[in-house]
Backbone as CSV, one residue per row, in Angstrom:
resi,resn,N_x,N_y,N_z,CA_x,CA_y,CA_z,C_x,C_y,C_z
1,MET,41.423,25.919,-0.110,40.180,24.359,-0.626,40.248,23.957,0.915
2,SER,38.880,24.016,0.642,38.149,23.474,1.498,36.891,22.943,0.985
3,GLU,36.680,21.834,1.480,35.540,21.158,0.630,34.675,21.030,1.688
4,GLU,33.215,20.578,0.616,32.137,21.073,2.123,31.912,19.389,1.999
5,THR,31.162,18.674,3.302,31.276,16.999,3.807,30.066,16.902,3.494
6,GLY,28.887,17.839,3.328,27.575,17.458,3.716,27.136,16.557,2.483
7,THR,25.929,16.140,2.813,25.780,15.791,2.054,24.360,16.051,1.291
8,GLU,23.943,15.747,-0.611,22.805,16.184,-1.076,21.908,14.964,-1.427
9,GLU,20.804,15.727,-0.987,19.382,14.842,-0.994,19.072,14.841,-2.356
10,VAL,19.157,13.644,-3.102,18.819,12.755,-4.155,17.726,12.610,-4.086
11,HIS,16.202,12.658,-4.899,15.755,11.670,-5.136,15.387,11.167,-7.121
12,SER,15.239,10.276,-6.777,15.771,9.513,-8.046,14.055,8.528,-8.131
13,ALA,14.097,8.591,-9.861,12.501,7.449,-10.075,12.376,6.107,-9.316
14,ALA,13.867,5.870,-9.354,14.112,4.492,-9.259,14.224,3.915,-7.421
15,SER,14.588,4.867,-6.616,14.549,4.487,-5.238,12.980,4.950,-5.043
16,THR,12.205,5.432,-5.583,11.178,5.981,-5.236,10.029,3.980,-5.600
17,LEU,10.358,4.202,-7.079,9.790,2.596,-7.562,9.865,1.434,-6.769
18,PHE,11.047,1.211,-6.175,11.710,0.275,-5.882,11.192,0.173,-3.914
19,ASP,10.742,1.348,-3.507,10.991,1.891,-1.984,9.862,0.334,-1.050
20,LEU,9.884,-0.380,-0.502,9.482,-1.589,0.168,8.154,-1.031,-0.053
21,ARG,7.496,0.539,0.999,6.512,0.731,0.674,5.643,0.754,-0.224
22,THR,5.682,1.221,-1.272,5.484,1.161,-2.365,4.398,-0.212,-3.242
23,VAL,6.325,-0.865,-3.503,5.900,-2.818,-2.939,4.719,-3.265,-2.534
24,ILE,4.259,-2.712,-0.905,3.437,-3.333,-0.083,1.934,-2.881,-0.171
25,ALA,2.235,-1.598,-0.307,0.358,-1.189,-1.345,0.567,-1.255,-2.152
26,LEU,1.154,-1.888,-3.442,0.752,-2.164,-4.461,-0.094,-3.800,-3.738
27,LEU,0.592,-4.426,-3.362,0.394,-5.687,-2.896,-1.244,-5.699,-2.244
28,PHE,-1.456,-4.501,-1.360,-2.842,-4.442,-0.264,-3.609,-3.710,-1.214
29,GLY,-3.340,-3.010,-2.661,-4.167,-2.566,-3.267,-4.932,-3.595,-4.264
30,VAL,-3.541,-4.386,-4.717,-4.418,-5.886,-5.918,-5.184,-6.413,-5.248
31,TYR,-5.107,-6.944,-3.971,-5.455,-8.049,-3.000,-7.120,-7.275,-2.518
32,GLY,-6.812,-6.029,-1.917,-8.221,-5.446,-1.773,-9.061,-5.186,-3.090
33,VAL,-8.570,-5.183,-4.158,-10.083,-4.883,-5.174,-9.947,-6.247,-5.384
34,LEU,-9.493,-7.410,-5.547,-9.958,-8.596,-5.483,-10.711,-9.405,-4.661
35,LEU,-10.431,-8.557,-3.277,-11.615,-9.038,-1.782,-13.042,-8.568,-2.291
36,VAL,-12.689,-7.474,-2.605,-13.740,-6.219,-3.217,-15.097,-6.887,-3.933
37,ILE,-14.587,-7.323,-4.796,-14.836,-7.892,-6.123,-15.488,-9.549,-5.905
38,ILE,-14.530,-9.744,-4.702,-15.103,-10.988,-4.868,-16.185,-11.340,-3.464
39,GLY,-16.226,-10.007,-2.532,-17.064,-9.940,-1.856,-18.722,-9.455,-2.504
40,ILE,-18.606,-8.535,-3.490,-19.707,-8.117,-3.990,-20.640,-9.214,-4.941
41,VAL,-19.667,-10.358,-5.641,-20.357,-10.588,-6.533,-20.290,-12.120,-6.029
42,ASN,-19.494,-13.028,-4.763,-19.473,-14.187,-4.788,-20.432,-14.160,-3.108
43,SER,-20.988,-13.851,-2.605,-21.644,-13.689,-1.036,-23.196,-14.725,-1.455
44,THR,-23.512,-15.697,-0.644,-23.636,-16.795,-0.839,-24.526,-16.859,0.596
45,PRO,-25.729,-16.599,1.231,-25.985,-17.041,2.362,-25.280,-17.665,3.383
46,GLU,-24.958,-18.698,3.363,-24.804,-19.795,3.971,-23.217,-18.932,4.355
47,GLN,-21.884,-18.536,3.459,-21.113,-17.724,4.043,-21.633,-16.630,4.709
48,LEU,-22.687,-15.621,4.555,-22.832,-14.554,5.741,-23.261,-15.471,7.002
49,ALA,-23.718,-16.588,6.577,-23.889,-17.786,8.233,-22.992,-17.580,8.856
50,LYS,-21.972,-18.596,7.943,-21.280,-18.218,9.182,-20.369,-16.919,9.338
51,SER,-20.333,-16.307,8.839,-19.856,-14.738,9.499,-20.687,-14.066,9.906
52,ALA,-21.449,-14.580,11.179,-21.995,-13.669,11.692,-22.914,-12.260,10.769
53,GLY,-23.760,-12.695,9.764,-24.038,-11.586,8.844,-23.880,-10.273,8.173
54,ILE,-21.978,-10.691,8.584,-21.208,-9.686,8.186,-20.683,-10.511,6.281
55,HIS,-19.944,-9.344,5.506,-19.502,-9.974,4.663,-18.155,-9.736,4.439
56,MET,-17.500,-10.508,5.012,-15.940,-10.532,5.516,-15.235,-10.324,4.122
57,ASN,-15.473,-11.231,3.331,-14.451,-10.477,2.343,-14.349,-9.268,1.590
58,LEU,-16.040,-8.604,1.855,-16.176,-7.421,1.549,-15.012,-6.230,2.071
59,TRP,-15.382,-6.340,3.963,-14.930,-5.294,4.236,-13.757,-5.719,4.650
60,ALA,-13.071,-7.283,4.431,-11.202,-7.015,4.565,-10.637,-6.339,3.313
61,GLY,-11.236,-6.335,2.111,-10.777,-5.384,1.240,-11.238,-4.433,1.158
62,ILE,-12.104,-3.585,2.270,-12.350,-2.537,1.763,-11.288,-1.982,2.881
63,VAL,-10.785,-2.684,3.900,-9.192,-2.226,5.084,-8.026,-2.451,4.266
64,MET,-8.055,-3.425,3.501,-7.060,-3.524,2.102,-7.003,-2.473,1.286
65,LEU,-7.598,-1.803,1.330,-7.635,-0.234,-0.066,-7.508,0.451,0.696
66,VAL,-7.765,0.857,2.058,-7.700,1.793,2.901,-6.115,1.157,3.599
67,LEU,-5.371,0.912,3.912,-4.510,0.691,3.876,-3.438,0.670,3.096
68,ALA,-3.339,0.857,1.317,-2.394,0.878,0.642,-2.870,2.388,0.396
69,ALA,-3.933,2.799,0.970,-3.377,4.293,0.517,-2.760,4.747,1.466
70,ILE,-3.035,4.187,2.906,-2.083,4.554,3.568,-0.857,4.966,3.084
71,PHE,0.076,3.724,2.642,1.148,3.274,2.322,1.283,4.231,1.234
72,PHE,0.622,4.450,0.263,0.979,5.380,-1.094,0.760,6.326,-0.612
73,ALA,0.353,6.910,0.845,0.767,8.675,0.811,1.191,8.985,2.263
74,TRP,2.047,7.485,2.405,2.835,7.649,3.009,4.656,8.226,2.699
75,VAL,4.694,7.468,1.292,5.555,7.245,0.154,5.442,8.721,-0.507
76,ARG,4.546,9.063,-0.787,4.668,10.508,-1.175,4.703,11.606,-0.165
77,LEU,4.525,11.357,0.853,5.362,12.874,1.872,5.987,12.623,2.100
78,ARG,6.768,10.793,2.236,7.977,11.290,3.018,8.517,10.606,2.277
79,PRO,9.290,10.825,0.853,9.372,10.316,0.131,11.765,9.526,0.717
80,THR,12.244,8.766,-0.309,13.627,8.210,0.568,14.018,8.792,-0.166
81,VAL,15.290,9.497,0.780,16.291,10.379,0.367,17.950,9.643,0.066
82,ALA,18.257,9.379,-1.032,19.906,9.035,-1.085,20.503,9.765,-1.221
83,ALA,21.977,9.702,-0.109,22.917,10.158,0.095,23.927,10.854,-1.385
84,LYS,24.318,12.167,-1.506,25.417,12.108,-2.455,26.764,11.862,-1.690
85,GLY,27.151,11.111,-2.494,28.739,11.285,-1.663,29.601,10.774,-1.908
């Protein structure tokens, strides 16, 4: 009558969907896309003069998209596990 006290790993869709890393990745992705679009469409010479010729919205959007991709990769490579017990 011995019972195993080990824990089993359980992956669920809800734990992955509501993982904080997923939410952060979605936010960075949405804001990144918006900034890239604004950086491409709405660049004026006055804005470029203020930022020393650098498309700040475009580059900030690209950085946010890269960060979102890193967070999504992190979620896929190291998913959260819930202990069954």
